[in-house]
PDB file of C-alpha atoms in Angstrom:
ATOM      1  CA  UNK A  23      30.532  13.434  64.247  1.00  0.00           C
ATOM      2  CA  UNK A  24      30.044  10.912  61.700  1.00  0.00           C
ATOM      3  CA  UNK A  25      27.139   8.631  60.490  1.00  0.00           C
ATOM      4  CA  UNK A  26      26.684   5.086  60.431  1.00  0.00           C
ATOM      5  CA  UNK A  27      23.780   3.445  58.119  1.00  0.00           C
ATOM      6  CA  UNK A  28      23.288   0.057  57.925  1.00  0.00           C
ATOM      7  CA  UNK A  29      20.429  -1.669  55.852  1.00  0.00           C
ATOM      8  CA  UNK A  30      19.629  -4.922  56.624  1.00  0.00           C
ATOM      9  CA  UNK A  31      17.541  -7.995  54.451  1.00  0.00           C
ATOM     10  CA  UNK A  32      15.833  -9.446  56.354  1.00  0.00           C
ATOM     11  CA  UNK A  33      13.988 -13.176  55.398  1.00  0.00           C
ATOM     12  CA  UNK A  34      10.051 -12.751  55.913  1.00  0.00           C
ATOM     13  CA  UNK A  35       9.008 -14.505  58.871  1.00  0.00           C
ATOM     14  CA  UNK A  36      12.377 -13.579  60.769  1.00  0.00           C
ATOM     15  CA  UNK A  37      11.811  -9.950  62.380  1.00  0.00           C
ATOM     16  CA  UNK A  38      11.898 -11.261  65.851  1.00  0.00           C
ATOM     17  CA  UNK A  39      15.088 -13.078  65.162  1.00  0.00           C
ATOM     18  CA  UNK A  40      16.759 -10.177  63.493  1.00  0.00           C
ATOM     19  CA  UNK A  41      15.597  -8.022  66.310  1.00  0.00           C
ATOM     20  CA  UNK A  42      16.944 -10.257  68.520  1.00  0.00           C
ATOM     21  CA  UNK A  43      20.388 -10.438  67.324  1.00  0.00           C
ATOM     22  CA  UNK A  44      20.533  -6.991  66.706  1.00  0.00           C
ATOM     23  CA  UNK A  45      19.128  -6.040  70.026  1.00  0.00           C
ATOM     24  CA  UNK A  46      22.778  -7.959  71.595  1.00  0.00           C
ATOM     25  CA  UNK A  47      24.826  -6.315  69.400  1.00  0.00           C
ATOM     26  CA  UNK A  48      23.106  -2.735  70.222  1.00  0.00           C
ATOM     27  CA  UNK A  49      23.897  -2.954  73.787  1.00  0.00           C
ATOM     28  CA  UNK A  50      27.289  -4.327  73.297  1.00  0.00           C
ATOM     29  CA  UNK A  51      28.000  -0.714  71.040  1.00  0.00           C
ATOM     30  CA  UNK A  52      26.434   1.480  73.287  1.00  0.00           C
ATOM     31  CA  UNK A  53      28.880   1.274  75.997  1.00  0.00           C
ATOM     32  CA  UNK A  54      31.824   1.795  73.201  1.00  0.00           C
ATOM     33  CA  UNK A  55      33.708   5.206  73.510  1.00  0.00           C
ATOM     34  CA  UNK A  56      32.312   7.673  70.897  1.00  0.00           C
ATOM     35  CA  UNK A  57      29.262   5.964  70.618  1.00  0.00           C
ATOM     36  CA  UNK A  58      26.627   9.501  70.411  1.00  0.00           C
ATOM     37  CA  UNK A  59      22.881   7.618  69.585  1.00  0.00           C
ATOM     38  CA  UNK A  60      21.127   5.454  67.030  1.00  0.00           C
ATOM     39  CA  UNK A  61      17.553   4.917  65.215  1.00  0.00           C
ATOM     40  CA  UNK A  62      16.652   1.615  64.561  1.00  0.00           C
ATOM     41  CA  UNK A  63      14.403   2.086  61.563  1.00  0.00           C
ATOM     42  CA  UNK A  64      11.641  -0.734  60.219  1.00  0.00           C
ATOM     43  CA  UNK A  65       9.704  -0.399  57.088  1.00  0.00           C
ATOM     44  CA  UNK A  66       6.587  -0.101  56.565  1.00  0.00           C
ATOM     45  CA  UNK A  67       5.841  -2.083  54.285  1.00  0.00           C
ATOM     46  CA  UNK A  68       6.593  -5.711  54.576  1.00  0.00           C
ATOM     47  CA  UNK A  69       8.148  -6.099  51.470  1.00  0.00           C
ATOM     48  CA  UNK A  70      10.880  -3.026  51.437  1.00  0.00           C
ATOM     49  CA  UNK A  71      14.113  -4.267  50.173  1.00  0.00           C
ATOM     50  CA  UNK A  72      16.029  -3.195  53.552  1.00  0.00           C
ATOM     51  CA  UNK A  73      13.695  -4.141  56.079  1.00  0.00           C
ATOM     52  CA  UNK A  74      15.974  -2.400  59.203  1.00  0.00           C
ATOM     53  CA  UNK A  75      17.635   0.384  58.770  1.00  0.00           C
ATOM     54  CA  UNK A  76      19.815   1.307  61.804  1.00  0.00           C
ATOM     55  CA  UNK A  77      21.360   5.368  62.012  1.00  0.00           C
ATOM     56  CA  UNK A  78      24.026   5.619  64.451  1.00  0.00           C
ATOM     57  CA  UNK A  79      26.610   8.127  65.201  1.00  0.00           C
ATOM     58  CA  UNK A  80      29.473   8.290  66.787  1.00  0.00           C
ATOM     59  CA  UNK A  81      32.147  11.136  67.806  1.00  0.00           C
ATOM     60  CA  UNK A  82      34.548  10.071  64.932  1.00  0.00           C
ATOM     61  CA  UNK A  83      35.557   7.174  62.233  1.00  0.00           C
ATOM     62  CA  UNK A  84      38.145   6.027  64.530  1.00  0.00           C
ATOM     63  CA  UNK A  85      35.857   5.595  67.395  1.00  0.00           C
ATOM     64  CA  UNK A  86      33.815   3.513  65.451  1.00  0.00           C
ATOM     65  CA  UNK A  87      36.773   1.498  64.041  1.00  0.00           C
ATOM     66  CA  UNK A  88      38.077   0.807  67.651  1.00  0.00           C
ATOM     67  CA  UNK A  89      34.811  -0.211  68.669  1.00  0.00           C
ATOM     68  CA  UNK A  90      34.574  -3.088  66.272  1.00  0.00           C
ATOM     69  CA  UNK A  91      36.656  -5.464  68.406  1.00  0.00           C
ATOM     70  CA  UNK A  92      37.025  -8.987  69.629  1.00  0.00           C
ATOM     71  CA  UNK A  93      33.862  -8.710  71.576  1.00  0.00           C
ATOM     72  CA  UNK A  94      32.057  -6.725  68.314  1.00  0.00           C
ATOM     73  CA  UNK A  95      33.081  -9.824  66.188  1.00  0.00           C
ATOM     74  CA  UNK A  96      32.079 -12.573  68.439  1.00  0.00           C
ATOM     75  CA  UNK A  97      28.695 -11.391  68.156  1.00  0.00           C
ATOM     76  CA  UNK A  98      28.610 -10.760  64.896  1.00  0.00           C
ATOM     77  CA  UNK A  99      30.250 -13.989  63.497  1.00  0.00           C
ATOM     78  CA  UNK A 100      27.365 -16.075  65.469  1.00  0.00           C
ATOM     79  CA  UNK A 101      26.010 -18.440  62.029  1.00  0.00           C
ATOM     80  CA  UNK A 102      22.544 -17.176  63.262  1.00  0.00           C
ATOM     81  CA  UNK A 103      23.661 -13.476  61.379  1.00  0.00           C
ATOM     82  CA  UNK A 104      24.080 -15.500  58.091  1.00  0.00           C
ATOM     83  CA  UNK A 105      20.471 -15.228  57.334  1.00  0.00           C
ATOM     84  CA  UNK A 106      20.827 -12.027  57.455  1.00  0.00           C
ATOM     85  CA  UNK A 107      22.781  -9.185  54.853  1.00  0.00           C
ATOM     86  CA  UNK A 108      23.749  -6.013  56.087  1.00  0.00           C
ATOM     87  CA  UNK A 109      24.912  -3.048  54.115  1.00  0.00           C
ATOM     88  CA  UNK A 110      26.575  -0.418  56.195  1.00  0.00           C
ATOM     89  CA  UNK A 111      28.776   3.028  55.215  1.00  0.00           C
ATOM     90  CA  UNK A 112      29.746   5.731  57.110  1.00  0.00           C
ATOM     91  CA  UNK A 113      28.147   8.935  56.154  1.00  0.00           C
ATOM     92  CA  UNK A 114      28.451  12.736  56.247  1.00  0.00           C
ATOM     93  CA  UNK A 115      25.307  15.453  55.841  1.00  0.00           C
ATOM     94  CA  UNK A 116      25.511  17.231  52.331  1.00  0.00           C
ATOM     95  CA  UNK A 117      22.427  18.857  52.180  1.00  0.00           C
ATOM     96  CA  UNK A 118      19.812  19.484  55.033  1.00  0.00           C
ATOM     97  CA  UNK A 119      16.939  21.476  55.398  1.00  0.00           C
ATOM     98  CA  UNK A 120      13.589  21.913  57.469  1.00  0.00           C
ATOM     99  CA  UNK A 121       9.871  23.097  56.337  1.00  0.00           C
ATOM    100  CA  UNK A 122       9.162  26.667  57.102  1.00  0.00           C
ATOM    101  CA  UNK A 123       7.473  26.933  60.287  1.00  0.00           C
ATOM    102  CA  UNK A 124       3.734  27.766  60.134  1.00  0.00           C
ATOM    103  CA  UNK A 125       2.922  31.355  61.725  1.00  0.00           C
ATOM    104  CA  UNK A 126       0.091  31.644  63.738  1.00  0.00           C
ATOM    105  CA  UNK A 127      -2.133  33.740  61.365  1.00  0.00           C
ATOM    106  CA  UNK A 128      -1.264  31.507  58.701  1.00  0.00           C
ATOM    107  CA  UNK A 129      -2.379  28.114  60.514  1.00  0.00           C
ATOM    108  CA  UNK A 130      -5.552  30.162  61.274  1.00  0.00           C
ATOM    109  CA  UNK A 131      -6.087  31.332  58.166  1.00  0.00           C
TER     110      UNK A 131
ATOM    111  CA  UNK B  18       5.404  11.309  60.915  1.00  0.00           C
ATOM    112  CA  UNK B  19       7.448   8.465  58.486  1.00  0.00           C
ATOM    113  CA  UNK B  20      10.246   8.840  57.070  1.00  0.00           C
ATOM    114  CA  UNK B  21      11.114   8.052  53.855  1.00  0.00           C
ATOM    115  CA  UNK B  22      14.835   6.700  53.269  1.00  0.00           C
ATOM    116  CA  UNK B  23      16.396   6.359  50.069  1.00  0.00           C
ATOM    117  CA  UNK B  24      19.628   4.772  49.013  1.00  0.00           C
ATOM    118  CA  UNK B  25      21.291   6.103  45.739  1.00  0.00           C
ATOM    119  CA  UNK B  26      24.045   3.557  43.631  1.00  0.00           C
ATOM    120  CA  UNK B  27      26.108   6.858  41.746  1.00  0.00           C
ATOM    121  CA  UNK B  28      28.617   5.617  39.593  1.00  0.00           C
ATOM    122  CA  UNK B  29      32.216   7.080  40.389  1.00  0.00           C
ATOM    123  CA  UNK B  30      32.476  10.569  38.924  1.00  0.00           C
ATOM    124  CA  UNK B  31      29.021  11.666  38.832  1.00  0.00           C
ATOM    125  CA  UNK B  32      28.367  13.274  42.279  1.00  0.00           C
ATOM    126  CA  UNK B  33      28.161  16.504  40.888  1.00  0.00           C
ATOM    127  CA  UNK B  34      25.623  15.118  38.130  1.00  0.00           C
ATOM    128  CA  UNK B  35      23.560  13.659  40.811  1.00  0.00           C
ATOM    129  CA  UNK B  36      23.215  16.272  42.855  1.00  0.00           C
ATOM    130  CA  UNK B  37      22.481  18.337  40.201  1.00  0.00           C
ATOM    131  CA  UNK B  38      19.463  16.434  39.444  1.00  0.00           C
ATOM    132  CA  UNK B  39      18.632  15.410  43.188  1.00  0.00           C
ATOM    133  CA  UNK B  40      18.645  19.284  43.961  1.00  0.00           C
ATOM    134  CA  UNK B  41      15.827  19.762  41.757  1.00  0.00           C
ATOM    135  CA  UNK B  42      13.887  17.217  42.701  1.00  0.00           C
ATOM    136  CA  UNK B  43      14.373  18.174  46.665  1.00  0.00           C
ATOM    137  CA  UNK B  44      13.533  21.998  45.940  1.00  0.00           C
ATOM    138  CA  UNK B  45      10.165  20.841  44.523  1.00  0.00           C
ATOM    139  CA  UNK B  46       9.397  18.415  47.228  1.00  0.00           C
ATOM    140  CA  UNK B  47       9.779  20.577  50.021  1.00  0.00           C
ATOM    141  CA  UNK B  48       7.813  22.784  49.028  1.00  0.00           C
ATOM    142  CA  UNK B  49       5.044  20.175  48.769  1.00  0.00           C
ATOM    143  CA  UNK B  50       2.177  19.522  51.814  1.00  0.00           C
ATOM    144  CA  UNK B  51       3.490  17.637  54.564  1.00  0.00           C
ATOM    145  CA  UNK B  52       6.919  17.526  54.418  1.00  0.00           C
ATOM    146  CA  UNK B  53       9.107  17.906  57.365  1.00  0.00           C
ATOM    147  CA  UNK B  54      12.495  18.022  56.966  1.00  0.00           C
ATOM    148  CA  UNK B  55      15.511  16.328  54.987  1.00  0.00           C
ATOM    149  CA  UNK B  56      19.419  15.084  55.645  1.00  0.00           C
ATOM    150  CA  UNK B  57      21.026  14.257  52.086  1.00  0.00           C
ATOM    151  CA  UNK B  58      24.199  12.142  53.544  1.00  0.00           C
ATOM    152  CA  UNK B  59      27.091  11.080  51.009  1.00  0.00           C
ATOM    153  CA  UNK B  60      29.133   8.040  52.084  1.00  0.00           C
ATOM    154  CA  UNK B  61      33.106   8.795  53.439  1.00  0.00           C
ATOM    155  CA  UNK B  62      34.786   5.931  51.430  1.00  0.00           C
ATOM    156  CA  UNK B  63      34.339   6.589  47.382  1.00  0.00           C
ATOM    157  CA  UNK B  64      33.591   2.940  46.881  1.00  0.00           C
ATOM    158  CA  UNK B  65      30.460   2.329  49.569  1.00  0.00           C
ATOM    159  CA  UNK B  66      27.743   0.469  47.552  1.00  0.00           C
ATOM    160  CA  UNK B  67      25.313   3.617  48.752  1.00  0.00           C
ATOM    161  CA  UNK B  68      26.994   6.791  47.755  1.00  0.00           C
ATOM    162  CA  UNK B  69      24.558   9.320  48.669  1.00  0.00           C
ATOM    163  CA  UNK B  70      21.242   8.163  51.039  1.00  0.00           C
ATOM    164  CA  UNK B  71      18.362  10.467  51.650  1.00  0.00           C
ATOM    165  CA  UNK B  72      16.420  10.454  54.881  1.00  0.00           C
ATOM    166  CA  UNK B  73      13.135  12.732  54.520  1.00  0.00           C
ATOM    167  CA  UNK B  74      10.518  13.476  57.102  1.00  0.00           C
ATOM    168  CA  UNK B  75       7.020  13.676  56.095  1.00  0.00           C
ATOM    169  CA  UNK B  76       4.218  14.238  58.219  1.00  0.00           C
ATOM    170  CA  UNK B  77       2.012  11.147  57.020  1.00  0.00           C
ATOM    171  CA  UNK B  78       2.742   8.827  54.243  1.00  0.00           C
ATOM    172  CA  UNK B  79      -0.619  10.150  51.958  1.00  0.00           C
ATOM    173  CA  UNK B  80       0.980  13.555  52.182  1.00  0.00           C
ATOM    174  CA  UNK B  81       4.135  11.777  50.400  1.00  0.00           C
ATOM    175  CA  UNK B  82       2.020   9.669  48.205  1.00  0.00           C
ATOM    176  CA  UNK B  83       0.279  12.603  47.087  1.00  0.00           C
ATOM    177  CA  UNK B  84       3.606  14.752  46.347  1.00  0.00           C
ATOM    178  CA  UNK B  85       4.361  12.344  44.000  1.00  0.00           C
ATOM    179  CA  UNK B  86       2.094  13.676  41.594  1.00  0.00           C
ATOM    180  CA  UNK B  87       3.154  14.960  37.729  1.00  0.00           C
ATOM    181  CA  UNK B  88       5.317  17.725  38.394  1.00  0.00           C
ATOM    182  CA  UNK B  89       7.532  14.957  40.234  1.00  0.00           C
ATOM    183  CA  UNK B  90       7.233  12.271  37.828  1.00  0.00           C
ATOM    184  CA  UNK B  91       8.033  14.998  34.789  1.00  0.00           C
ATOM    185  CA  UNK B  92      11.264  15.013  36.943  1.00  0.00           C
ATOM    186  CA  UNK B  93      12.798  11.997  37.818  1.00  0.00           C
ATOM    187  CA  UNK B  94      11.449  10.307  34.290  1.00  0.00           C
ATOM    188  CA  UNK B  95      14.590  12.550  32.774  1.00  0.00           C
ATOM    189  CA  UNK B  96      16.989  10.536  31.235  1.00  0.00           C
ATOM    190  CA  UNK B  97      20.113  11.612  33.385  1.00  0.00           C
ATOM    191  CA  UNK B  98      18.218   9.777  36.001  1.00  0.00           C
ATOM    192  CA  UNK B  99      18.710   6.366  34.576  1.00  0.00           C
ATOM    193  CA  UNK B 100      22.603   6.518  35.614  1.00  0.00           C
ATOM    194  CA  UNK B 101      21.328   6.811  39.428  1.00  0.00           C
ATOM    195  CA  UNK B 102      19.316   3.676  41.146  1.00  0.00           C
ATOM    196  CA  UNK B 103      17.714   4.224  44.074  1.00  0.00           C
ATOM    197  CA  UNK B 104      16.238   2.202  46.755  1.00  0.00           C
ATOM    198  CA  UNK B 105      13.277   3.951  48.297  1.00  0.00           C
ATOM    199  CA  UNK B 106      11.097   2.736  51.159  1.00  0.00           C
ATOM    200  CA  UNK B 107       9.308   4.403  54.203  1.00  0.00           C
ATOM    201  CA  UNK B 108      10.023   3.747  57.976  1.00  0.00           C
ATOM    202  CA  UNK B 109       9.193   4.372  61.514  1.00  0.00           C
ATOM    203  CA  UNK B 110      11.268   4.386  64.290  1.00  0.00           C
ATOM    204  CA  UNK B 111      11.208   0.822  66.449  1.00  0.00           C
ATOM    205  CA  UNK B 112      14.441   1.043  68.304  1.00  0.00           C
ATOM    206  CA  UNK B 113      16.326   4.259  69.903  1.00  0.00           C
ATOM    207  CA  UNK B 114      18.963   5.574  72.356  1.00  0.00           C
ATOM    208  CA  UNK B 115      21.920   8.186  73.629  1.00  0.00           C
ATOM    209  CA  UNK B 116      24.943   8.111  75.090  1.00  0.00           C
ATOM    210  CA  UNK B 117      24.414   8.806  78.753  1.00  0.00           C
ATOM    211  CA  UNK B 118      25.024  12.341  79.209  1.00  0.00           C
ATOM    212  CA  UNK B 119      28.857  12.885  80.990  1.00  0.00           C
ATOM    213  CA  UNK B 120      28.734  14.733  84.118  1.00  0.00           C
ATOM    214  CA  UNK B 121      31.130  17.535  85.208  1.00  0.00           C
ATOM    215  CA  UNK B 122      33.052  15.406  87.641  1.00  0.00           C
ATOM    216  CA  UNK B 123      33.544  12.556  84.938  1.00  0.00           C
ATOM    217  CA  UNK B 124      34.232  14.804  82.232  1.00  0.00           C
ATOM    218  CA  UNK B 125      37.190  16.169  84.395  1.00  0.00           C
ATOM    219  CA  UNK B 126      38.237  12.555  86.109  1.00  0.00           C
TER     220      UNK B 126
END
């Protein structure tokens, strides 16, 4: 299982744009082989530098790499994507953890 | 619940040096009010323009705000820390999804 992140810039004034292009190439991916789930992230504050921040992951590298095909890259090669600048990587967890949980007596207390 | 995602630039040969300091400055945030949880994800290819991105979970962004207090500054306002940019911003979730699950009979179509 792997990790995709991509950060997008996004233009002020253009969320419903971006979300709409995005939205396309979503449900294009989903139906890809190795394609596990994704979290499209906004900000919340207007001004972040990444304004989207999508999470997906998918079984393996090469799933993802077969997945970017002729139908991926008509979508994405539409001029209406030029307004906006994506940064994505694929990722691996390093370092995880999770706050303690809180007992009962101690949530009382 | 937000969650805070930041993107670290580490120059090549100082993963160990980052994580060094990163380490330090996760083991006092978690053990702050309000956090949640954390993935620390390092990029597969050596030369992605994000090396190593953070995604925290904190139960409200005042409970972040406030564990950025002096303990936290004293930390990251080391000097090491200048090698490392980061890109910090908080989110909420606006778009998600799964792979339909595969039943028995397709699994073994």
């Amino acid at each position: 299982m792997v990790s995709l992140f991509n950060c997008f810039e996004v233009p002020a004034g253009l969320d419903d744009e971006f979300l709409r292009l995005w939205t396309e190439v979503n449900a294009y991916m989903v139906t890809k082989r190795g394609y596990v789930s994704h979290e499209l992230h906004r900000s919340l504050q207007p001004d972040a530098h990444f304004r989207f921040l999508n999470h997906a992951m998918w079984e393996s590298p090469e799933d993802l790499s077969a997945a970017h095909d002729v139908g991926f890259r008509e979508l994405v090669s539409r001029t209406e994507w030029s307004a906006f600048r994506s940064t994505p990587a694929l990722y691996e967890v390093v370092h995880s953890g999770t706050a303690a949980p809180v007992t009962a007596q101690a949530a009382h207390a």
